[in-house]
PDB file of C-alpha atoms in Angstrom:
ATOM      1  CA  UNK A   1      92.458-133.271  40.939  1.00 50.00           C
ATOM      2  CA  UNK A   2      94.723-134.171  38.044  1.00 43.00           C
ATOM      3  CA  UNK A   3      95.364-134.699  34.465  1.00 39.00           C
ATOM      4  CA  UNK A   4      92.919-137.303  32.872  1.00 38.00           C
ATOM      5  CA  UNK A   5      93.752-139.253  29.556  1.00 37.00           C
ATOM      6  CA  UNK A   6      91.366-142.077  29.296  1.00 34.00           C
ATOM      7  CA  UNK A   7      92.702-143.750  26.015  1.00 39.00           C
ATOM      8  CA  UNK A   8      96.374-142.910  26.937  1.00 38.00           C
ATOM      9  CA  UNK A   9      96.767-143.231  30.669  1.00 42.00           C
ATOM     10  CA  UNK A  10      99.073-145.951  30.690  1.00 41.00           C
ATOM     11  CA  UNK A  11     101.684-144.304  28.329  1.00 43.00           C
ATOM     12  CA  UNK A  12     102.141-141.652  31.188  1.00 44.00           C
ATOM     13  CA  UNK A  13     103.493-144.224  33.499  1.00 44.00           C
ATOM     14  CA  UNK A  14     107.071-143.633  34.702  1.00 42.00           C
ATOM     15  CA  UNK A  15     108.743-147.021  36.043  1.00 40.00           C
ATOM     16  CA  UNK A  16     109.010-146.773  39.838  1.00 36.00           C
ATOM     17  CA  UNK A  17     112.580-146.395  41.078  1.00 35.00           C
ATOM     18  CA  UNK A  18     113.501-148.306  44.263  1.00 36.00           C
ATOM     19  CA  UNK A  19     116.767-146.888  45.112  1.00 32.00           C
ATOM     20  CA  UNK A  20     116.955-145.036  48.529  1.00 38.00           C
ATOM     21  CA  UNK A  21     113.160-145.879  48.932  1.00 42.00           C
ATOM     22  CA  UNK A  22     112.530-147.306  51.981  1.00 45.00           C
ATOM     23  CA  UNK A  23     109.288-144.968  53.143  1.00 47.00           C
ATOM     24  CA  UNK A  24     105.806-146.635  53.869  1.00 78.00           C
ATOM     25  CA  UNK A  25     104.211-143.187  52.583  1.00 96.00           C
ATOM     26  CA  UNK A  26     103.062-143.646  48.938  1.00 96.00           C
ATOM     27  CA  UNK A  27     101.504-140.840  46.836  1.00 97.00           C
ATOM     28  CA  UNK A  28      99.607-141.736  43.795  1.00 97.00           C
ATOM     29  CA  UNK A  29      99.949-139.736  40.759  1.00 96.00           C
ATOM     30  CA  UNK A  30     102.185-137.750  38.469  1.00 95.00           C
ATOM     31  CA  UNK A  31     104.076-134.765  38.091  1.00 96.00           C
ATOM     32  CA  UNK A  32     101.858-133.234  35.547  1.00 95.00           C
ATOM     33  CA  UNK A  33      99.143-132.919  38.048  1.00 95.00           C
ATOM     34  CA  UNK A  34      98.996-129.685  40.176  1.00 97.00           C
ATOM     35  CA  UNK A  35      97.575-131.078  43.208  1.00 97.00           C
ATOM     36  CA  UNK A  36     100.090-133.885  43.102  1.00 98.00           C
ATOM     37  CA  UNK A  37     103.029-131.344  42.657  1.00 98.00           C
ATOM     38  CA  UNK A  38     101.516-129.448  46.112  1.00 98.00           C
ATOM     39  CA  UNK A  39     101.964-132.739  48.054  1.00 98.00           C
ATOM     40  CA  UNK A  40     105.369-133.781  46.769  1.00 98.00           C
ATOM     41  CA  UNK A  41     106.567-130.129  47.212  1.00 98.00           C
ATOM     42  CA  UNK A  42     105.449-129.997  50.901  1.00 98.00           C
ATOM     43  CA  UNK A  43     106.858-133.403  51.552  1.00 98.00           C
ATOM     44  CA  UNK A  44     110.229-132.287  50.170  1.00 98.00           C
ATOM     45  CA  UNK A  45     110.183-129.190  52.068  1.00 98.00           C
ATOM     46  CA  UNK A  46     109.664-130.969  55.250  1.00 97.00           C
ATOM     47  CA  UNK A  47     112.044-133.832  54.091  1.00 96.00           C
ATOM     48  CA  UNK A  48     109.410-136.461  54.531  1.00 96.00           C
ATOM     49  CA  UNK A  49     110.366-139.702  52.285  1.00 95.00           C
ATOM     50  CA  UNK A  50     107.500-140.807  49.977  1.00 96.00           C
ATOM     51  CA  UNK A  51     107.172-143.078  46.960  1.00 94.00           C
ATOM     52  CA  UNK A  52     105.429-141.352  43.907  1.00 95.00           C
ATOM     53  CA  UNK A  53     103.386-144.396  42.683  1.00 94.00           C
ATOM     54  CA  UNK A  54     102.365-143.968  39.066  1.00 91.00           C
ATOM     55  CA  UNK A  55      98.948-144.791  37.839  1.00 91.00           C
ATOM     56  CA  UNK A  56      96.715-145.061  34.788  1.00 87.00           C
ATOM     57  CA  UNK A  57      94.589-142.361  34.710  1.00 84.00           C
ATOM     58  CA  UNK A  58      90.749-142.869  34.282  1.00 85.00           C
ATOM     59  CA  UNK A  59      91.568-146.709  33.541  1.00 87.00           C
ATOM     60  CA  UNK A  60      90.054-149.928  34.863  1.00 92.00           C
ATOM     61  CA  UNK A  61      93.205-151.681  34.146  1.00 92.00           C
ATOM     62  CA  UNK A  62      95.375-152.739  36.975  1.00 91.00           C
ATOM     63  CA  UNK A  63      97.015-149.671  38.659  1.00 90.00           C
ATOM     64  CA  UNK A  64      94.143-147.517  37.183  1.00 90.00           C
ATOM     65  CA  UNK A  65      92.339-144.952  38.859  1.00 92.00           C
ATOM     66  CA  UNK A  66      88.789-146.454  38.029  1.00 91.00           C
ATOM     67  CA  UNK A  67      89.454-149.884  39.635  1.00 94.00           C
ATOM     68  CA  UNK A  68      87.734-150.577  42.693  1.00 94.00           C
ATOM     69  CA  UNK A  69      91.244-150.803  44.536  1.00 93.00           C
ATOM     70  CA  UNK A  70      91.940-147.134  43.654  1.00 94.00           C
ATOM     71  CA  UNK A  71      88.150-146.010  44.088  1.00 94.00           C
ATOM     72  CA  UNK A  72      88.266-147.465  47.791  1.00 94.00           C
ATOM     73  CA  UNK A  73      91.127-144.837  48.451  1.00 94.00           C
ATOM     74  CA  UNK A  74      89.618-141.869  46.326  1.00 94.00           C
ATOM     75  CA  UNK A  75      85.844-142.364  45.377  1.00 95.00           C
ATOM     76  CA  UNK A  76      86.315-139.617  42.708  1.00 93.00           C
ATOM     77  CA  UNK A  77      88.706-141.617  41.023  1.00 94.00           C
ATOM     78  CA  UNK A  78      91.279-138.419  40.691  1.00 93.00           C
ATOM     79  CA  UNK A  79      95.039-138.050  41.836  1.00 96.00           C
ATOM     80  CA  UNK A  80      96.605-137.523  44.284  1.00 97.00           C
ATOM     81  CA  UNK A  81      95.707-140.368  46.734  1.00 97.00           C
ATOM     82  CA  UNK A  82      97.703-141.479  49.440  1.00 97.00           C
ATOM     83  CA  UNK A  83      98.664-144.749  51.468  1.00 96.00           C
ATOM     84  CA  UNK A  84     100.277-144.325  54.689  1.00 96.00           C
ATOM     85  CA  UNK A  85     101.036-147.709  56.270  1.00 94.00           C
ATOM     86  CA  UNK A  86      97.490-148.730  55.404  1.00 94.00           C
ATOM     87  CA  UNK A  87      95.849-145.362  56.134  1.00 96.00           C
ATOM     88  CA  UNK A  88      94.488-144.549  52.960  1.00 96.00           C
ATOM     89  CA  UNK A  89      93.012-140.943  51.774  1.00 97.00           C
ATOM     90  CA  UNK A  90      92.165-138.989  48.587  1.00 97.00           C
ATOM     91  CA  UNK A  91      92.036-135.339  47.757  1.00 97.00           C
ATOM     92  CA  UNK A  92      95.069-133.214  47.841  1.00 97.00           C
ATOM     93  CA  UNK A  93      93.817-130.862  50.450  1.00 98.00           C
ATOM     94  CA  UNK A  94      92.741-133.552  52.794  1.00 98.00           C
ATOM     95  CA  UNK A  95      96.362-135.119  52.335  1.00 98.00           C
ATOM     96  CA  UNK A  96      98.092-131.901  53.009  1.00 98.00           C
ATOM     97  CA  UNK A  97      96.121-131.517  56.227  1.00 98.00           C
ATOM     98  CA  UNK A  98      96.824-135.024  57.524  1.00 98.00           C
ATOM     99  CA  UNK A  99     100.295-134.830  56.896  1.00 98.00           C
ATOM    100  CA  UNK A 100     100.588-131.353  58.392  1.00 98.00           C
ATOM    101  CA  UNK A 101      98.911-132.941  61.709  1.00 98.00           C
ATOM    102  CA  UNK A 102     100.800-135.989  61.602  1.00 97.00           C
ATOM    103  CA  UNK A 103     104.403-134.930  61.538  1.00 96.00           C
ATOM    104  CA  UNK A 104     103.443-131.983  62.670  1.00 96.00           C
ATOM    105  CA  UNK A 105     104.485-129.075  60.268  1.00 97.00           C
ATOM    106  CA  UNK A 106     103.722-126.591  62.689  1.00 97.00           C
ATOM    107  CA  UNK A 107     105.072-123.626  60.205  1.00 97.00           C
ATOM    108  CA  UNK A 108     103.267-125.026  57.117  1.00 98.00           C
ATOM    109  CA  UNK A 109     100.253-125.889  59.018  1.00 98.00           C
ATOM    110  CA  UNK A 110     100.158-123.596  62.090  1.00 98.00           C
ATOM    111  CA  UNK A 111      98.403-125.060  65.269  1.00 97.00           C
ATOM    112  CA  UNK A 112      97.310-121.480  66.285  1.00 97.00           C
ATOM    113  CA  UNK A 113      93.333-121.819  65.648  1.00 98.00           C
ATOM    114  CA  UNK A 114      92.878-118.549  64.061  1.00 98.00           C
ATOM    115  CA  UNK A 115      96.049-118.839  61.711  1.00 98.00           C
ATOM    116  CA  UNK A 116      94.982-122.702  60.971  1.00 98.00           C
ATOM    117  CA  UNK A 117      91.296-121.355  60.036  1.00 98.00           C
ATOM    118  CA  UNK A 118      92.589-119.154  57.579  1.00 98.00           C
ATOM    119  CA  UNK A 119      94.580-121.687  56.065  1.00 98.00           C
ATOM    120  CA  UNK A 120      91.654-124.124  55.861  1.00 98.00           C
ATOM    121  CA  UNK A 121      89.622-121.051  54.442  1.00 98.00           C
ATOM    122  CA  UNK A 122      92.037-120.854  51.666  1.00 98.00           C
ATOM    123  CA  UNK A 123      91.645-124.694  51.058  1.00 98.00           C
ATOM    124  CA  UNK A 124      88.024-124.403  50.681  1.00 97.00           C
ATOM    125  CA  UNK A 125      88.076-121.476  48.382  1.00 97.00           C
ATOM    126  CA  UNK A 126      90.847-123.008  46.313  1.00 97.00           C
ATOM    127  CA  UNK A 127      88.899-125.431  43.999  1.00 93.00           C
ATOM    128  CA  UNK A 128      86.423-122.789  42.608  1.00 93.00           C
ATOM    129  CA  UNK A 129      89.129-120.110  42.449  1.00 96.00           C
ATOM    130  CA  UNK A 130      92.827-120.700  41.579  1.00 96.00           C
ATOM    131  CA  UNK A 131      91.969-124.225  40.576  1.00 96.00           C
ATOM    132  CA  UNK A 132      89.868-123.075  37.620  1.00 96.00           C
ATOM    133  CA  UNK A 133      93.108-121.756  35.957  1.00 95.00           C
ATOM    134  CA  UNK A 134      93.936-125.396  35.314  1.00 93.00           C
ATOM    135  CA  UNK A 135      90.369-126.064  34.276  1.00 91.00           C
ATOM    136  CA  UNK A 136      90.275-123.057  32.076  1.00 94.00           C
ATOM    137  CA  UNK A 137      93.417-123.021  30.315  1.00 95.00           C
ATOM    138  CA  UNK A 138      95.379-126.003  30.731  1.00 94.00           C
ATOM    139  CA  UNK A 139      93.046-128.933  30.781  1.00 90.00           C
ATOM    140  CA  UNK A 140      91.474-128.124  27.154  1.00 89.00           C
ATOM    141  CA  UNK A 141      94.829-128.191  25.874  1.00 87.00           C
ATOM    142  CA  UNK A 142      96.204-131.352  27.320  1.00 86.00           C
ATOM    143  CA  UNK A 143      93.071-133.374  27.889  1.00 78.00           C
ATOM    144  CA  UNK A 144      90.727-133.299  24.956  1.00 70.00           C
ATOM    145  CA  UNK A 145      87.077-133.967  26.327  1.00 75.00           C
ATOM    146  CA  UNK A 146      83.782-132.921  24.926  1.00 73.00           C
ATOM    147  CA  UNK A 147      82.729-131.564  28.104  1.00 79.00           C
ATOM    148  CA  UNK A 148      85.093-128.718  27.728  1.00 83.00           C
ATOM    149  CA  UNK A 149      82.620-126.527  25.675  1.00 89.00           C
ATOM    150  CA  UNK A 150      83.358-123.049  25.028  1.00 90.00           C
ATOM    151  CA  UNK A 151      80.663-122.027  27.634  1.00 93.00           C
ATOM    152  CA  UNK A 152      82.284-124.255  30.183  1.00 91.00           C
ATOM    153  CA  UNK A 153      85.751-122.682  29.518  1.00 93.00           C
ATOM    154  CA  UNK A 154      84.294-119.388  29.697  1.00 95.00           C
ATOM    155  CA  UNK A 155      82.846-119.929  33.114  1.00 95.00           C
ATOM    156  CA  UNK A 156      86.120-121.119  34.443  1.00 95.00           C
ATOM    157  CA  UNK A 157      88.039-118.308  32.893  1.00 96.00           C
ATOM    158  CA  UNK A 158      85.921-115.718  34.659  1.00 97.00           C
ATOM    159  CA  UNK A 159      86.005-117.571  38.047  1.00 97.00           C
ATOM    160  CA  UNK A 160      89.916-117.462  37.530  1.00 97.00           C
ATOM    161  CA  UNK A 161      89.893-113.662  36.852  1.00 97.00           C
ATOM    162  CA  UNK A 162      88.092-113.155  39.925  1.00 97.00           C
ATOM    163  CA  UNK A 163      90.144-115.374  42.019  1.00 98.00           C
ATOM    164  CA  UNK A 164      93.256-113.470  40.757  1.00 98.00           C
ATOM    165  CA  UNK A 165      91.947-110.258  41.633  1.00 98.00           C
ATOM    166  CA  UNK A 166      90.791-111.552  45.204  1.00 98.00           C
ATOM    167  CA  UNK A 167      94.260-113.056  45.622  1.00 98.00           C
ATOM    168  CA  UNK A 168      96.210-110.075  44.477  1.00 98.00           C
ATOM    169  CA  UNK A 169      94.247-107.429  46.264  1.00 98.00           C
ATOM    170  CA  UNK A 170      92.825-109.359  49.300  1.00 98.00           C
ATOM    171  CA  UNK A 171      94.735-112.429  50.094  1.00 98.00           C
ATOM    172  CA  UNK A 172      97.998-110.553  49.575  1.00 98.00           C
ATOM    173  CA  UNK A 173      97.437-106.974  49.537  1.00 96.00           C
ATOM    174  CA  UNK A 174     100.174-104.413  49.088  1.00 95.00           C
ATOM    175  CA  UNK A 175     102.431-105.713  51.935  1.00 92.00           C
ATOM    176  CA  UNK A 176     102.052-109.570  52.532  1.00 96.00           C
ATOM    177  CA  UNK A 177     104.416-111.938  50.699  1.00 97.00           C
ATOM    178  CA  UNK A 178     102.167-114.918  51.792  1.00 98.00           C
ATOM    179  CA  UNK A 179      98.395-115.603  51.596  1.00 98.00           C
ATOM    180  CA  UNK A 180      98.174-116.406  55.346  1.00 98.00           C
ATOM    181  CA  UNK A 181     100.241-114.537  58.027  1.00 96.00           C
ATOM    182  CA  UNK A 182     103.788-113.546  57.499  1.00 96.00           C
ATOM    183  CA  UNK A 183     105.353-116.943  56.573  1.00 97.00           C
ATOM    184  CA  UNK A 184     104.826-119.735  53.988  1.00 98.00           C
ATOM    185  CA  UNK A 185     102.074-122.345  54.544  1.00 98.00           C
ATOM    186  CA  UNK A 186     100.217-124.969  52.816  1.00 98.00           C
ATOM    187  CA  UNK A 187      97.925-122.269  51.325  1.00 98.00           C
ATOM    188  CA  UNK A 188     100.691-120.907  49.513  1.00 98.00           C
ATOM    189  CA  UNK A 189     101.948-124.177  48.212  1.00 98.00           C
ATOM    190  CA  UNK A 190      98.662-125.105  47.093  1.00 98.00           C
ATOM    191  CA  UNK A 191      97.993-121.787  45.345  1.00 98.00           C
ATOM    192  CA  UNK A 192     101.198-121.660  43.594  1.00 98.00           C
ATOM    193  CA  UNK A 193     100.917-125.101  42.294  1.00 98.00           C
ATOM    194  CA  UNK A 194      97.888-123.619  39.992  1.00 98.00           C
ATOM    195  CA  UNK A 195      99.208-120.193  39.466  1.00 98.00           C
ATOM    196  CA  UNK A 196     102.883-120.411  39.288  1.00 98.00           C
ATOM    197  CA  UNK A 197     102.705-122.810  36.298  1.00 98.00           C
ATOM    198  CA  UNK A 198     101.052-119.871  34.102  1.00 98.00           C
ATOM    199  CA  UNK A 199     103.784-117.219  34.399  1.00 97.00           C
ATOM    200  CA  UNK A 200     106.180-116.619  31.608  1.00 97.00           C
ATOM    201  CA  UNK A 201     108.876-118.606  32.993  1.00 97.00           C
ATOM    202  CA  UNK A 202     106.928-121.845  32.150  1.00 98.00           C
ATOM    203  CA  UNK A 203     103.426-121.971  30.303  1.00 98.00           C
ATOM    204  CA  UNK A 204     103.224-118.313  29.571  1.00 98.00           C
ATOM    205  CA  UNK A 205      99.417-118.459  29.860  1.00 97.00           C
ATOM    206  CA  UNK A 206      98.563-115.449  31.731  1.00 97.00           C
ATOM    207  CA  UNK A 207      99.817-111.910  31.776  1.00 97.00           C
ATOM    208  CA  UNK A 208     100.178-110.933  35.375  1.00 98.00           C
ATOM    209  CA  UNK A 209     101.049-107.294  34.599  1.00 97.00           C
ATOM    210  CA  UNK A 210      97.699-106.282  36.255  1.00 97.00           C
ATOM    211  CA  UNK A 211      98.408-108.282  39.385  1.00 98.00           C
ATOM    212  CA  UNK A 212     101.514-106.785  41.078  1.00 98.00           C
ATOM    213  CA  UNK A 213     101.204-108.493  44.429  1.00 98.00           C
ATOM    214  CA  UNK A 214     100.766-111.767  42.695  1.00 98.00           C
ATOM    215  CA  UNK A 215     104.122-111.283  40.683  1.00 98.00           C
ATOM    216  CA  UNK A 216     105.970-110.526  43.981  1.00 98.00           C
ATOM    217  CA  UNK A 217     104.380-113.601  45.518  1.00 98.00           C
ATOM    218  CA  UNK A 218     105.540-115.591  42.601  1.00 98.00           C
ATOM    219  CA  UNK A 219     109.092-114.244  43.150  1.00 98.00           C
ATOM    220  CA  UNK A 220     108.843-115.127  46.769  1.00 98.00           C
ATOM    221  CA  UNK A 221     107.735-118.653  46.128  1.00 98.00           C
ATOM    222  CA  UNK A 222     110.306-119.428  43.274  1.00 98.00           C
ATOM    223  CA  UNK A 223     112.826-119.174  46.090  1.00 98.00           C
ATOM    224  CA  UNK A 224     111.198-121.975  48.229  1.00 98.00           C
ATOM    225  CA  UNK A 225     113.555-124.945  48.518  1.00 98.00           C
ATOM    226  CA  UNK A 226     112.892-127.571  45.983  1.00 98.00           C
ATOM    227  CA  UNK A 227     110.921-125.282  43.923  1.00 98.00           C
ATOM    228  CA  UNK A 228     112.971-125.839  40.600  1.00 98.00           C
ATOM    229  CA  UNK A 229     112.766-129.668  41.051  1.00 98.00           C
ATOM    230  CA  UNK A 230     109.004-130.129  41.474  1.00 98.00           C
ATOM    231  CA  UNK A 231     108.227-127.700  38.696  1.00 98.00           C
ATOM    232  CA  UNK A 232     110.686-129.339  36.339  1.00 98.00           C
ATOM    233  CA  UNK A 233     107.616-130.809  34.367  1.00 98.00           C
ATOM    234  CA  UNK A 234     106.473-127.293  33.626  1.00 98.00           C
ATOM    235  CA  UNK A 235     109.934-126.232  32.437  1.00 98.00           C
ATOM    236  CA  UNK A 236     109.899-129.108  30.163  1.00 98.00           C
ATOM    237  CA  UNK A 237     106.481-128.382  28.814  1.00 97.00           C
ATOM    238  CA  UNK A 238     107.677-124.832  28.159  1.00 97.00           C
ATOM    239  CA  UNK A 239     105.561-122.066  26.527  1.00 97.00           C
ATOM    240  CA  UNK A 240     101.975-122.845  25.535  1.00 96.00           C
ATOM    241  CA  UNK A 241     100.930-119.411  24.698  1.00 95.00           C
ATOM    242  CA  UNK A 242      99.947-120.134  21.146  1.00 95.00           C
ATOM    243  CA  UNK A 243      98.422-122.995  19.324  1.00 92.00           C
ATOM    244  CA  UNK A 244     101.817-124.040  17.494  1.00 95.00           C
ATOM    245  CA  UNK A 245     103.581-124.087  20.859  1.00 95.00           C
ATOM    246  CA  UNK A 246     101.074-126.402  22.705  1.00 93.00           C
ATOM    247  CA  UNK A 247     102.274-129.959  23.403  1.00 94.00           C
ATOM    248  CA  UNK A 248     101.385-133.022  21.696  1.00 93.00           C
ATOM    249  CA  UNK A 249     100.969-136.153  23.580  1.00 91.00           C
ATOM    250  CA  UNK A 250     104.862-137.476  23.336  1.00 94.00           C
ATOM    251  CA  UNK A 251     105.934-134.123  24.699  1.00 95.00           C
ATOM    252  CA  UNK A 252     103.405-134.625  27.456  1.00 94.00           C
ATOM    253  CA  UNK A 253     104.868-138.078  28.253  1.00 93.00           C
ATOM    254  CA  UNK A 254     108.442-136.753  27.888  1.00 96.00           C
ATOM    255  CA  UNK A 255     107.808-133.718  30.448  1.00 96.00           C
ATOM    256  CA  UNK A 256     106.067-136.072  32.773  1.00 95.00           C
ATOM    257  CA  UNK A 257     109.104-138.417  32.997  1.00 96.00           C
ATOM    258  CA  UNK A 258     111.506-135.517  33.320  1.00 97.00           C
ATOM    259  CA  UNK A 259     109.301-134.095  36.229  1.00 97.00           C
ATOM    260  CA  UNK A 260     109.354-137.530  38.024  1.00 96.00           C
ATOM    261  CA  UNK A 261     113.203-138.007  37.539  1.00 97.00           C
ATOM    262  CA  UNK A 262     113.684-134.622  39.072  1.00 97.00           C
ATOM    263  CA  UNK A 263     111.633-135.130  42.082  1.00 97.00           C
ATOM    264  CA  UNK A 264     113.086-138.571  42.735  1.00 95.00           C
ATOM    265  CA  UNK A 265     116.594-136.679  42.404  1.00 96.00           C
ATOM    266  CA  UNK A 266     115.950-134.863  45.812  1.00 97.00           C
ATOM    267  CA  UNK A 267     113.855-137.565  47.565  1.00 94.00           C
ATOM    268  CA  UNK A 268     115.283-137.643  51.162  1.00 90.00           C
ATOM    269  CA  UNK A 269     116.442-141.386  51.996  1.00 82.00           C
ATOM    270  CA  UNK A 270     113.822-143.129  54.016  1.00 74.00           C
ATOM    271  CA  UNK A 271     114.900-144.125  57.619  1.00 67.00           C
ATOM    272  CA  UNK A 272     116.032-147.612  58.074  1.00 62.00           C
ATOM    273  CA  UNK A 273     113.596-149.797  59.684  1.00 54.00           C
TER     274      UNK A 273
END
């Protein structure tokens, strides 16, 4: 669930900052990862302190996501992963569900069985829907991989287009500002982490003119607390709509660092133990 760069994962590491950090919650990942941003944003909204632990992506070196230490947390070797005082968990949707239940976040993760079921329905839908935007549009630019064949990308883009139509017409419709119910939930946060980055404000990779309800939803989500801080990495990457604008590796590294610093700048102080 995140950016993978087997040869250069170490270069994306950001030195961990210890100031104001007494939290036992650790999130392994980096701001370039959309699922990591979803978890970080949710924690910031609810003022849950966490330590964003940098990892070496697709690496068997210390702190790498292919080490046995990391694979015991998330066997897929992907980010985000979490360590909450010894309880370890991988996969963003599982992490969001766990945190939503633990604290509990009754607004973002409603306890009403029917509303909760709709949020979970979106969680299950997400990976072959909005997540395909990153697979089809961003990963081929930022993560050179022979598996990203034209046919592979074409399938992802078709799934993305179908997902956008469904989100625009069915999940949102003409009246709703949120995917589930009449208030913000974790479903919106997960979806926006994939969709919002594509708008003209950031990477400028999708024309949302055919999707008026998604455009309205994006404008609503941009007003959610800590939106700008969490998406500073997208602002740093900037327009990627043409080949000459696409980022080289140093620009990816710099954007990741800016994103990390921005998230840390609004981190709540951990309670004294």
